[in-house]
Every structure is written in structure tokens, then in C-alpha cells.
Amino acid sequence: MISDRVKKGMEKAPHRSLFNAMGYIKEELDRPLIGVVNAKSEIVPGHIHLDRIAEAVKAGIRMGGGTPVEFPAIGVCDGIAMNHIGMKYSLATRELIADSIECMAIAHGFDGLVLVPNCDKIVPGMLMAAARLDIPALVVSGGPMLGGRIGDQKITLTSLFEGVGAVKAGRMSLQQLEELEEQGCPGCGSCAGMFTANSMNCLTEALGMALPGNGTIPAVYAERIRLAKYSGIKIMELVEKNIKPSDILTEEAFYNALTLDMALGCSTNSVLHLPAIAHEAGIKINLDMVNEISGRTPNLCRLSPAGPDQVEDLHRAGGVPAVMAELNKKGLINTNLLTVTGGTIGDNIKNVTVKDYNIIRSIDNPYSTTGGIAVLWGNLAPEGAVVKQSAVAPEMLVHKGPARVFDSEEEVIDAILNGKINKGEVVVIRYEGPKGGPGMREMLSPTSALAGMGLDKHVALITDGRFSGATRGASIGHVSPEAMEGGTIALVKDGDMISIDIPAGKLELMVPQQELDRRRSEWKAPEPKITKGYLARYARLVTSANTGAVVK
């Protein structure tokens, strides 16, 4: 056992004494030591209840013959960090989480890991650590929040962000916004739509790194506690059989995950996180592959923000296994791949059927014949840009308009809320990329404000930053190269015409090359916005969005 290096032999008497000091007994030390990485905190709704999940995991580990050893992981709440300096830190924590788990696992000789995350950067950060460490590991998340309700209207956190814009536009009263505030987030769990947290938890099933149900069982269901206990039992089987992430996280597993991504219409952030996880597994995913898979994968679900349905509805309809079973009818899923169940994807979806075709469309009756995410190319994004096309109004799939250029999120929010954005314009938000932000902030506030003001069918947004999974509309992010690296987005001026053609995968700045060359010769990178601390180091080391914004 790996843990023998911290507990076996005469020379480890000091080590055992330290275990004694924590109350461990010989019988516990004779068993495999399983790290339980718990992201529980009192600042994230998706994490507030993870102590119960972790306790259930530990019960399962003991039933399976192991000794659980719990330690913490940090997590930023993207909603609370939104639209201020805090959001610069969100993506950057992904690397901190992976690094800290690596440190803890190797320093203490764990034989396996059960990873207990729930929200946006915590899930991919933990998966990155699992791939890097390559010791038996699996994920069991805290589960999605139940959706809010006002009468028969389904609401989520998106409703609140859009409500701010609606109040500004005179389309909603403050009293109505206060009612949304009271009802929008009814309890613990990751926010109820197919936003980034729920996207990543669903994709973890497709990767084979979590038991079926991980992505969709609501946080408050007893079924979630049972899943956690089974996960604790299952890690002991993985340790006994020495089934490691490298046996599961193959190139084909990432193809499965991207295929599910397109069928579900997941957050565009998945196109940041899957390449980063693959990078740790020694596998390369590029944006060409994303487009190729999107081109052959039908979009079967329109969950919030693309439609009214929520993740609890997806669970009721059969969850991730049902979506994968539907995709398998056309041979779009590789069913031969190993998973943490000890069986294959095919074993996991055997005899699974869709329970509600209103939530999960039939493979023969999809919302569209292509996937929920599209990658755009052109002189404005030579290395690619990403859009959640399933959440774009049909009239905005092809658009041409004059640029309105802003060098920060704060500037554009001020312009939107003060009625300074006009129908037909293309809002460009730059110097918000991984280096320029730094930290590549999510920009849910500007997109939601536009939607709340009724402009989401008239105005496009383009940024070298990124958008929340809760965003809808023609919101194009991840523009690469970013402005801070001298990408074309740094050269755009107010009034320049921009052409967007999402079905054709095109994003063009309609300015002659000679003029762009002249502007480039005059361009100088601005001074970094943050010059000390973790973010300053992060900005020096982080790569472009098209590579997954990994740190090198």
C-alpha cells in the first residue's frame, strides 16, 4: 500500500505516534488510508451541506474496509464573487485546488481519494488533481439545488441577475425583484440550471469518474446520501483492483464527455475545464475537436438558461445515463470504456431509457442536429472563440453590427445599466482574459442586464474573458489570443463593423488588414491591473483560453 510509507516499520514509530495523537488505532492504520477531500464551507450554497456528504462517504469507506481521512479544499462562490474584483480569483483557484490536493495526497501517502466538490472550479480542480496523482480516485458531488418557484414559474439565480436589468429598464418593480430574491435559491446545492457546476458534475459521469446519478440527484434527496455511501464503498474496490484515473481518463473518455456536453447544452466553461483535465492526463483536446464533435452531436436538452427546465427535471427524466443511452442509439457514445463502477459505460446504461421525452428529446427529434456549443474562427479570433449556441435567440445566430468597445467589465455594466447600449451593436469587452483580467472573469452581470432589459435578441457580446453557464444570448467568449497578448481584439475601435455567423463558425472584424497592421504597430500592452500576490503570479504563468487556461 502507498500508505505503508507513513505507517509501516520500526522507523515509522514517530509517524504512528502522531496518528495516535489524533485518536487513530492500530486496526485503522492496518487498513488503506483514503483521503476524503471535502470542499465544505459556509460561503458557497453548493458546499454548505458537504459535511453530510463527506460523513456518508466515510461511512462507506469504513464499510468497505478502509480508513477515511478527511481534509479540506477551498472554493469560491461564483455568484457571490460576480461583477467585482472577487471574480478575478475564481478561475485561478482551480490550479490552487489541484496543487493543494497533490501536496496533501503525496505528503501523507494516501492509497486513494474520494473527491467531494460541487461548484464551478472545484470539480475540475479536483479532477485535475486526480489525473495528475493517478492513484485510485472518484468524485461524488453535493448535487444540484432545487429550482425556485413563483406560482407556476420556474426561476433560478439567472432570474435575479436578469431582474436587475429588468428593474433598470422599468420592466419589473423592486417589489417583484425582492420576491425573486426570496424564492430564487431555495436551499443548498449547486445553482439549479445547466450552469458550470452542474455541467461539470454531469460530465464527470461521462468521463467515468463518478457513479451514475452524480450530476443530477438533487442535493436535498436522501438518494444523494446513499450515492455518497456507495462511493465510499466503491473506492475500496478501486484500491483493491488498482484501477486508477489513467485507466479511465482516456482520449475516448473525453470524446464521450464532449459528446454529452453537446447533447446537454452545457456551460461554455466546460471547454476551458475539459482541456485542462485532459492536459493533466497527458491528452490534448483542441477547439477543432470540440467543433468536430459538436457538428455530429444533436442537442437533446434545453435546460436553464436555454429553456425553463432545471437539473431536477433532467434527473426525473433519467439523468445522464438516459441521455447517453439516447446518444448510443446512433452510436455516438463509446460504451466499452471503463468507469469507477468497475464496469463499462455500456454496463452503466444497459436497460436505461428516457422517462420524459419533453425533457430529453429523442435522438430522432432533437432541438438541433448540432451540439449546444460552437467554436468560432476568424480574424477577430484566430485561435478560436466559444459560444453556447443553444442559448442564442434564432435571430442572433447571424448578426452584423458596429462595435462598442470597453476595456473592463465595470465600464460595460455602467453603460448597459444607464441605457447607453443601442440595438444592433456588438459590445466588445477586452483585457478580461486569463492574463489581462487577470483571472478571466465570468461576466454574468452584463449578459443578464441586457436580457433583463430585453436586448438579448438585439445585442451581441464578445470578450476575451468568459461567460457564466447561466448566460444566454449571443455571448461569445474565450476570444484567443486575448487582448493582453496583442490579439486582434485589442485593435478593435468603436464603430468597426463585426460580423458573426454562428452556424458557419465565423467571427470577423471587417477592417482591412493594412489598417489592422497599422493599429498593431501603434499598440502597447497596458500595465497589469494587479501587480502583487497570487494573481500577479498567476498572470505571469497562465496560458490562453484556447488551451484551457492551464498554468505552465
mmCIF file of C-alpha atoms in Angstrom, residues 18-159:
data_model
loop_
_atom_site.group_PDB
_atom_site.id
_atom_site.type_symbol
_atom_site.label_atom_id
_atom_site.label_comp_id
_atom_site.label_asym_id
_atom_site.label_seq_id
_atom_site.Cartn_x
_atom_site.Cartn_y
_atom_site.Cartn_z
ATOM 1 C CA LEU A 18 1.339 11.302 15.522
ATOM 2 C CA PHE A 19 -1.568 9.179 14.284
ATOM 3 C CA ASN A 20 -2.121 8.103 17.901
ATOM 4 C CA ALA A 21 -2.332 11.760 18.847
ATOM 5 C CA MET A 22 -5.335 12.112 16.530
ATOM 6 C CA GLY A 23 -7.092 9.083 18.002
ATOM 7 C CA TYR A 24 -6.364 6.539 15.263
ATOM 8 C CA ILE A 25 -5.970 2.965 16.479
ATOM 9 C CA LYS A 26 -3.821 0.141 15.150
ATOM 10 C CA GLU A 27 -6.768 -1.521 13.429
ATOM 11 C CA GLU A 28 -7.397 1.676 11.439
ATOM 12 C CA LEU A 29 -3.755 2.037 10.449
ATOM 13 C CA ASP A 30 -3.689 -1.564 9.235
ATOM 14 C CA ARG A 31 -6.243 -0.599 6.587
ATOM 15 C CA PRO A 32 -5.769 1.523 3.442
ATOM 16 C CA LEU A 33 -5.867 5.242 4.151
ATOM 17 C CA ILE A 34 -8.361 7.030 1.920
ATOM 18 C CA GLY A 35 -8.237 10.801 1.624
ATOM 19 C CA VAL A 36 -11.683 12.420 1.639
ATOM 20 C CA VAL A 37 -11.250 15.850 0.076
ATOM 21 C CA ASN A 38 -14.121 17.936 1.398
ATOM 22 C CA ALA A 39 -14.828 21.375 -0.101
ATOM 23 C CA LYS A 40 -17.363 22.157 2.634
ATOM 24 C CA SER A 41 -17.547 25.819 3.603
ATOM 25 C CA GLU A 42 -20.052 28.347 4.890
ATOM 26 C CA ILE A 43 -19.754 30.717 1.920
ATOM 27 C CA VAL A 44 -20.982 28.552 -1.001
ATOM 28 C CA PRO A 45 -24.597 27.271 -1.199
ATOM 29 C CA GLY A 46 -23.333 24.263 -3.144
ATOM 30 C CA HIS A 47 -20.918 23.439 -0.329
ATOM 31 C CA ILE A 48 -22.796 24.351 2.831
ATOM 32 C CA HIS A 49 -24.043 20.760 3.225
ATOM 33 C CA LEU A 50 -20.949 18.829 2.129
ATOM 34 C CA ASP A 51 -20.223 17.766 5.699
ATOM 35 C CA ARG A 52 -23.195 15.376 5.393
ATOM 36 C CA ILE A 53 -21.924 14.065 2.052
ATOM 37 C CA ALA A 54 -18.422 13.563 3.471
ATOM 38 C CA GLU A 55 -19.759 11.733 6.533
ATOM 39 C CA ALA A 56 -21.688 9.369 4.257
ATOM 40 C CA VAL A 57 -18.565 8.800 2.158
ATOM 41 C CA LYS A 58 -16.570 7.991 5.287
ATOM 42 C CA ALA A 59 -19.246 5.521 6.413
ATOM 43 C CA GLY A 60 -18.969 3.788 3.038
ATOM 44 C CA ILE A 61 -15.175 3.656 3.246
ATOM 45 C CA ARG A 62 -15.358 2.017 6.675
ATOM 46 C CA MET A 63 -17.922 -0.483 5.396
ATOM 47 C CA GLY A 64 -15.551 -1.250 2.533
ATOM 48 C CA GLY A 65 -12.627 -1.916 4.869
ATOM 49 C CA GLY A 66 -10.729 1.368 4.675
ATOM 50 C CA THR A 67 -9.862 4.246 6.970
ATOM 51 C CA PRO A 68 -11.152 7.650 5.844
ATOM 52 C CA VAL A 69 -9.001 10.719 6.447
ATOM 53 C CA GLU A 70 -10.769 13.990 5.724
ATOM 54 C CA PHE A 71 -9.034 17.191 4.651
ATOM 55 C CA PRO A 72 -10.383 20.424 3.126
ATOM 56 C CA ALA A 73 -10.323 22.210 -0.210
ATOM 57 C CA ILE A 74 -11.124 25.845 -0.878
ATOM 58 C CA GLY A 75 -13.915 27.066 -3.121
ATOM 59 C CA VAL A 76 -15.116 30.432 -4.404
ATOM 60 C CA CYS A 77 -18.852 31.034 -4.892
ATOM 61 C CA ASP A 78 -19.005 32.485 -8.387
ATOM 62 C CA GLY A 79 -22.362 34.137 -7.750
ATOM 63 C CA ILE A 80 -21.139 35.994 -4.677
ATOM 64 C CA ALA A 81 -17.841 36.835 -6.400
ATOM 65 C CA MET A 82 -19.608 38.081 -9.551
ATOM 66 C CA ASN A 83 -19.113 41.604 -11.013
ATOM 67 C CA HIS A 84 -16.383 42.799 -8.640
ATOM 68 C CA ILE A 85 -12.687 42.083 -8.050
ATOM 69 C CA GLY A 86 -13.545 38.756 -6.420
ATOM 70 C CA MET A 87 -14.355 37.161 -9.768
ATOM 71 C CA LYS A 88 -10.726 37.592 -10.846
ATOM 72 C CA TYR A 89 -9.864 34.905 -8.292
ATOM 73 C CA SER A 90 -12.402 32.263 -9.297
ATOM 74 C CA LEU A 91 -10.735 30.503 -12.241
ATOM 75 C CA ALA A 92 -7.329 30.940 -10.621
ATOM 76 C CA THR A 93 -8.456 28.795 -7.673
ATOM 77 C CA ARG A 94 -8.770 25.782 -9.971
ATOM 78 C CA GLU A 95 -4.975 25.458 -10.005
ATOM 79 C CA LEU A 96 -4.723 26.082 -6.242
ATOM 80 C CA ILE A 97 -7.183 23.265 -5.588
ATOM 81 C CA ALA A 98 -5.318 20.826 -7.823
ATOM 82 C CA ASP A 99 -1.959 21.794 -6.341
ATOM 83 C CA SER A 100 -3.125 21.555 -2.728
ATOM 84 C CA ILE A 101 -4.645 18.103 -3.226
ATOM 85 C CA GLU A 102 -1.399 16.952 -4.853
ATOM 86 C CA CYS A 103 0.542 18.249 -1.844
ATOM 87 C CA MET A 104 -1.724 16.585 0.697
ATOM 88 C CA ALA A 105 -2.025 13.237 -1.090
ATOM 89 C CA ILE A 106 1.689 12.743 -1.680
ATOM 90 C CA ALA A 107 2.836 14.145 1.660
ATOM 91 C CA HIS A 108 0.559 11.787 3.596
ATOM 92 C CA GLY A 109 0.697 8.705 1.411
ATOM 93 C CA PHE A 110 -2.989 8.172 0.726
ATOM 94 C CA ASP A 111 -3.954 4.952 -1.017
ATOM 95 C CA GLY A 112 -6.960 6.514 -2.726
ATOM 96 C CA LEU A 113 -9.091 9.653 -2.819
ATOM 97 C CA VAL A 114 -12.778 10.434 -2.723
ATOM 98 C CA LEU A 115 -13.281 13.962 -4.020
ATOM 99 C CA VAL A 116 -16.276 15.856 -2.615
ATOM 100 C CA PRO A 117 -16.812 19.090 -4.587
ATOM 101 C CA ASN A 118 -19.885 20.745 -6.023
ATOM 102 C CA CYS A 119 -19.297 24.078 -7.694
ATOM 103 C CA ASP A 120 -17.663 25.634 -10.701
ATOM 104 C CA LYS A 121 -13.853 25.466 -10.374
ATOM 105 C CA ILE A 122 -13.793 22.939 -7.566
ATOM 106 C CA VAL A 123 -14.979 19.999 -9.695
ATOM 107 C CA PRO A 124 -12.380 20.460 -12.470
ATOM 108 C CA GLY A 125 -9.664 21.343 -9.951
ATOM 109 C CA MET A 126 -10.242 18.060 -8.141
ATOM 110 C CA LEU A 127 -10.357 16.080 -11.398
ATOM 111 C CA MET A 128 -7.073 17.706 -12.457
ATOM 112 C CA ALA A 129 -5.527 16.531 -9.204
ATOM 113 C CA ALA A 130 -6.860 13.003 -9.689
ATOM 114 C CA ALA A 131 -5.395 12.816 -13.186
ATOM 115 C CA ARG A 132 -2.060 14.216 -12.026
ATOM 116 C CA LEU A 133 -1.705 11.947 -8.994
ATOM 117 C CA ASP A 134 -3.013 8.817 -10.757
ATOM 118 C CA ILE A 135 -3.997 6.962 -7.615
ATOM 119 C CA PRO A 136 -7.452 5.349 -7.313
ATOM 120 C CA ALA A 137 -9.984 8.182 -7.079
ATOM 121 C CA LEU A 138 -13.599 9.050 -7.708
ATOM 122 C CA VAL A 139 -15.888 12.065 -7.400
ATOM 123 C CA VAL A 140 -19.161 12.413 -5.515
ATOM 124 C CA SER A 141 -20.582 15.916 -5.643
ATOM 125 C CA GLY A 142 -23.076 17.681 -3.411
ATOM 126 C CA GLY A 143 -25.778 17.758 -6.090
ATOM 127 C CA PRO A 144 -27.918 20.461 -7.676
ATOM 128 C CA MET A 145 -30.141 22.926 -5.866
ATOM 129 C CA LEU A 146 -33.866 22.541 -6.316
ATOM 130 C CA GLY A 147 -35.282 25.219 -8.571
ATOM 131 C CA GLY A 148 -37.158 28.201 -7.217
ATOM 132 C CA ARG A 149 -40.840 28.779 -7.919
ATOM 133 C CA ILE A 150 -43.155 31.760 -8.004
ATOM 134 C CA GLY A 151 -46.579 30.350 -8.769
ATOM 135 C CA ASP A 152 -46.058 28.068 -11.749
ATOM 136 C CA GLN A 153 -42.979 29.995 -12.946
ATOM 137 C CA LYS A 154 -39.642 28.213 -12.601
ATOM 138 C CA ILE A 155 -36.816 30.513 -11.524
ATOM 139 C CA THR A 156 -33.093 30.220 -10.847
ATOM 140 C CA LEU A 157 -30.231 32.525 -9.913
ATOM 141 C CA THR A 158 -30.273 33.754 -13.527
ATOM 142 C CA SER A 159 -33.680 35.262 -12.846
#
